[in-house]
Structures are given as C-alpha cells and as structure tokens.
Tab-separated table of C-alpha atoms in Angstrom:
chain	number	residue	atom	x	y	z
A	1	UNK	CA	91.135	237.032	62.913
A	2	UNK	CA	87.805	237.055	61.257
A	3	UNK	CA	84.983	237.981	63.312
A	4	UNK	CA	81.147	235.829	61.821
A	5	UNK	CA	77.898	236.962	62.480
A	6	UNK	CA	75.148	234.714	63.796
A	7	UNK	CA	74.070	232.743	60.592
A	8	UNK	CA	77.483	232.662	59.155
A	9	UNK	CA	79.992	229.798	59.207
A	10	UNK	CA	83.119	229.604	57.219
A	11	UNK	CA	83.306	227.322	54.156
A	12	UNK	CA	86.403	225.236	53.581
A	13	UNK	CA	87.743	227.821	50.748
A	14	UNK	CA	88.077	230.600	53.320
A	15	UNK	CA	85.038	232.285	52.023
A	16	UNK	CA	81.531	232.817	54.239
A	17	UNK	CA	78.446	231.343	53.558
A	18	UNK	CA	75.221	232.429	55.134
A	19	UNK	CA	73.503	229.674	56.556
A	20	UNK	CA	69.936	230.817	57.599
A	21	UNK	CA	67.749	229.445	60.321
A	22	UNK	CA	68.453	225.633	61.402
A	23	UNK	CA	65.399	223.078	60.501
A	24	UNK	CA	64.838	221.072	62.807
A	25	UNK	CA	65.995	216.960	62.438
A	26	UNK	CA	63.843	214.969	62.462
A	27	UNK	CA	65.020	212.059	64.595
A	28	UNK	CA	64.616	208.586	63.366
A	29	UNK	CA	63.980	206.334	65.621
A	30	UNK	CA	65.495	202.760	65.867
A	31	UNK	CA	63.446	199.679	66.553
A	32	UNK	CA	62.082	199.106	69.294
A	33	UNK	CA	63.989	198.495	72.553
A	34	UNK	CA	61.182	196.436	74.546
A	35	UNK	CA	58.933	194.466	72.598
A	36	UNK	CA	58.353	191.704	74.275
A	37	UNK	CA	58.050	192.534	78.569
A	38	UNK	CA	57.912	189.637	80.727
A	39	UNK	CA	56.397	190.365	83.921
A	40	UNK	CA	57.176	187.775	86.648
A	41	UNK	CA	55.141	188.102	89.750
A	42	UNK	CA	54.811	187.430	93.642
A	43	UNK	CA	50.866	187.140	94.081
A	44	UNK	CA	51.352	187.264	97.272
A	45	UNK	CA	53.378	190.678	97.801
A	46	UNK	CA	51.100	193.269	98.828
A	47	UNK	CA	51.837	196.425	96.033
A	48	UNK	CA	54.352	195.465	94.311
A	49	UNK	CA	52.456	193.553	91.388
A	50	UNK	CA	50.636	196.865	90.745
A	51	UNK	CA	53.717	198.706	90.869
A	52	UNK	CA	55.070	196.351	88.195
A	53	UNK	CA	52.856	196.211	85.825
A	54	UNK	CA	52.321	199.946	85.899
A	55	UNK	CA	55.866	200.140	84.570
A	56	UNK	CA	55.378	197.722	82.582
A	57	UNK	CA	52.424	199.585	80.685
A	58	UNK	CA	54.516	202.538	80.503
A	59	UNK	CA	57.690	200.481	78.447
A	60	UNK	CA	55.076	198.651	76.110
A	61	UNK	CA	53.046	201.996	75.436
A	62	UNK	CA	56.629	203.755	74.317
A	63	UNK	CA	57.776	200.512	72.383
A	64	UNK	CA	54.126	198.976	70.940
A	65	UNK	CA	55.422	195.721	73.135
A	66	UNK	CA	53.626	193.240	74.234
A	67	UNK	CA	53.241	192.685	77.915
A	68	UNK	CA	53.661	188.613	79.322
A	69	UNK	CA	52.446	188.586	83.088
A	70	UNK	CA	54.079	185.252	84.874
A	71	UNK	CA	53.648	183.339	88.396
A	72	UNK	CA	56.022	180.797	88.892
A	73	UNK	CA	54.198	178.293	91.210
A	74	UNK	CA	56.576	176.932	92.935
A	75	UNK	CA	56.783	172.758	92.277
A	76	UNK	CA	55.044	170.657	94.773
A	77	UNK	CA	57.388	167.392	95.770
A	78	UNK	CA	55.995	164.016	94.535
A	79	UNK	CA	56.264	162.818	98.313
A	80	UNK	CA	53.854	165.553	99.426
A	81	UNK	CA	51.392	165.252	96.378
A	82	UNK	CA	50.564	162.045	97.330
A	83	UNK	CA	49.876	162.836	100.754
A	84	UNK	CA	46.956	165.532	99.476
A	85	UNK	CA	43.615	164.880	98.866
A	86	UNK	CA	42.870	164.626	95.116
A	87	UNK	CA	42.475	167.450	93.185
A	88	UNK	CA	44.113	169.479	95.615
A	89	UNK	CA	46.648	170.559	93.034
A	90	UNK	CA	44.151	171.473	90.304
A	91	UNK	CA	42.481	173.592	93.340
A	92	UNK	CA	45.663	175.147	93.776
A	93	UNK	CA	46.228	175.756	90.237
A	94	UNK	CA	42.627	177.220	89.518
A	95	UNK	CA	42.774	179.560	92.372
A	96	UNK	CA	46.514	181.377	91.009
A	97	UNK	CA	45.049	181.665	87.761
A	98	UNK	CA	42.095	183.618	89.602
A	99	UNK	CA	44.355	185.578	91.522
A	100	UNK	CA	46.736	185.863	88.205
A	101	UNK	CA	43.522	187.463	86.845
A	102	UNK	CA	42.383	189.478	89.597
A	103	UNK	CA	45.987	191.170	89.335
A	104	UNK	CA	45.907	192.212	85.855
A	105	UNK	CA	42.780	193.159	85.394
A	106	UNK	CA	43.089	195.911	89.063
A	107	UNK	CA	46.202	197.074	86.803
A	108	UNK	CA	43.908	197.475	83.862
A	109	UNK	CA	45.651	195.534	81.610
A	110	UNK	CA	42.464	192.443	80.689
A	111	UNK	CA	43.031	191.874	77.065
A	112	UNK	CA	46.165	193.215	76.504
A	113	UNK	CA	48.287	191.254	78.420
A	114	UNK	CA	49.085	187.294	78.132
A	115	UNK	CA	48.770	184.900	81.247
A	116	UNK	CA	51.022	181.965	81.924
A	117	UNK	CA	51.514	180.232	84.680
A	118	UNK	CA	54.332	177.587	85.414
A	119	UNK	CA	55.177	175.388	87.934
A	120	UNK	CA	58.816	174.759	89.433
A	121	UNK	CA	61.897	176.883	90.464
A	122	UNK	CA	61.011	180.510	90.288
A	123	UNK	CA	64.084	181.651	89.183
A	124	UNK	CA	64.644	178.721	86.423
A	125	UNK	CA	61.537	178.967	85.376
A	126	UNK	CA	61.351	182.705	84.753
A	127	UNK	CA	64.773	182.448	82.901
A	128	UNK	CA	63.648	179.499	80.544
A	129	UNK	CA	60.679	181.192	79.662
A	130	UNK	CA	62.426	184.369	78.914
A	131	UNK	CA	64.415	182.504	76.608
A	132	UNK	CA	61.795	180.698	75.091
A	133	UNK	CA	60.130	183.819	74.352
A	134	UNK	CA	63.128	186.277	72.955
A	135	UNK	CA	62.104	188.449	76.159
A	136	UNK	CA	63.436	192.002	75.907
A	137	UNK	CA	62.965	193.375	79.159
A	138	UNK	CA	62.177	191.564	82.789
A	139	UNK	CA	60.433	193.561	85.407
A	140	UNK	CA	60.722	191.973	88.594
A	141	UNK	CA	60.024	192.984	92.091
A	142	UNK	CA	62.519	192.523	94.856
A	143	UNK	CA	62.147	192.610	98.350
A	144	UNK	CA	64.475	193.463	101.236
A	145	UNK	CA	66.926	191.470	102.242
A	146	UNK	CA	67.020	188.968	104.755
A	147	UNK	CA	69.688	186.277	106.318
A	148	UNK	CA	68.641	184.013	103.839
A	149	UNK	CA	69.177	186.184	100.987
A	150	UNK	CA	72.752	186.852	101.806
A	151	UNK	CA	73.346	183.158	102.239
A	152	UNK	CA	71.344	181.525	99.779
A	153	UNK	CA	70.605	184.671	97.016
A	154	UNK	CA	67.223	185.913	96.239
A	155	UNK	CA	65.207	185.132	93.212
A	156	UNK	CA	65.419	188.380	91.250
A	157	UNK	CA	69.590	188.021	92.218
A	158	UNK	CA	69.351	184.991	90.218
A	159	UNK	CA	67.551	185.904	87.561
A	160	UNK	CA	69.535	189.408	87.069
A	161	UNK	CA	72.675	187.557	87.186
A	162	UNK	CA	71.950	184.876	84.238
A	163	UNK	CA	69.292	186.937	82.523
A	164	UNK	CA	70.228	187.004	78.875
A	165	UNK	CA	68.210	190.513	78.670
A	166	UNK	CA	67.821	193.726	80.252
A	167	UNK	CA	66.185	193.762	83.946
A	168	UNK	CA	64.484	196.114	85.517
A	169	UNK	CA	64.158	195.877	89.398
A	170	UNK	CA	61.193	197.513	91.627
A	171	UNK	CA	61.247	197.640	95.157
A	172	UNK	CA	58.639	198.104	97.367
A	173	UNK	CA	57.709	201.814	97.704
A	174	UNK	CA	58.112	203.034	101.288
A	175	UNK	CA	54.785	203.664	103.232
C-alpha cells in the first residue's frame, strides 16, 4: 500500500501528482428563487403583518424581488349594499387603503413595495392574483385553530393547498 502526503493524490497512471493548496470555487449562483413575494394580509391581526413583511424584506433583499403587499376585502353581498347608506363602500374602501398604508410604511417598506387591494373570497382571491402575477413565494400569516377551522379549513389551509408556488407560513409569536 502506498502511503500520500497531504497535497498528493494519485493520478490514474499510478504515478503521484502534487496538487498544491485548493482555490477556493467560486460558487455561481442560479437565478433567483423569490422574485416576485406576494404578501397577503389580515389588517386586523395585531403583529403578525409586521412579522410578515419583515420576512418578506429579508427574501426580496437576498433575491432583488419585488415585494406585493395584499388585503383581500372580503365581498360585501348585493342584499346588504343596498341596505347601506351611499358611499359607505367607498368609505370602507378608502379607510383599508389607509390602513394598507399605515402597515407598510411602520414596516418601512413606502416605495418599495406595491399596494393592491381586492375585494371577494380571501383565499380565491389571493390565489388568482398569485397567478396573475407569476408569484414566487406567498407569505401568509396563520392563526390558531379554532372549531371552525377544523370543520370548514382556514384561509392560509386553502391557499397552501392549491397554491401553485412556494408558501411560507408565520404564526403569531408567543407573548
């Protein structure tokens, strides 16, 4: 048995060949994983938007993605519309967009990050729109579950299940 030193390797005609210190590869990296982050989000959840987004800073930062922030409004019934004073949805509209704002710009994202806001199912709605714009990633923000949950499914079930790209789940942190 032949005994090598450090350095030495054995070339495929039996002989040794020294092969002197290793330079380090340079790793090339592939495209980028996330570049488009949609960012679906419960106004009304206490941390959990913050929490969000701040992950959602961090994937666009590694990837040069851009970051889509979402609220779903959920659709008002025709029935109950008319039963509202006029311009009560507009109202309604007007003050999630301020809150939409409010939001984003706490996280410190004003500028860099787009605003939409959509009315109808939450969970159809996020999913279209993912679609519609070749989303990479979804970060949502789950909630514990309840009765209804296990009986009906939660919104981030639904949209993890039929997503057509990677998800990315938050809960909120523990006080």
């Amino acid at each position: 048995a032949r005994h090598l030193s450090c350095g030495q390797h054995i070339r495929h005609d039996g002989r040794t060949h020294e092969t002197g210190p290793k330079r380090p590869r340079r790793i090339r990296r592939s495209k980028a994983l996330f570049k488009t982050i949609l960012v679906p989000i419960d106004m009304y959840a206490e941390s959990i938007p913050a929490q969000q987004l701040t992950v959602a800073k961090r994937f666009a930062e590694a990837d040069s993605g851009k970051i889509i922030v979402l609220y779903v409004m959920p659709a008002i019934p025709g029935y109950a519309q008319s039963a509202l004073p006029s311009g009560t949805h507009e109202s309604v509209l007007s003050e999630a967009k301020k809150k939409l704002e409010e939001i984003v710009q706490t996280a410190g994202l004003t500028g860099s990050a787009e605003l939409v806001l959509l009315e109808g199912k939450p969970a159809r709605a996020i999913l279209d729109y993912a679609e519609e714009t070749e989303a990479d990633l979804i970060i949502m923000a789950s909630h514990d579950p309840n009765i209804t949950d296990y009986l009906l499914g939660s919104t981030a079930a639904r949209v993890v299940h039929h997503a057509h790209c990677s998800t990315f789940i938050i809960r909120k942190l523990k006080d």
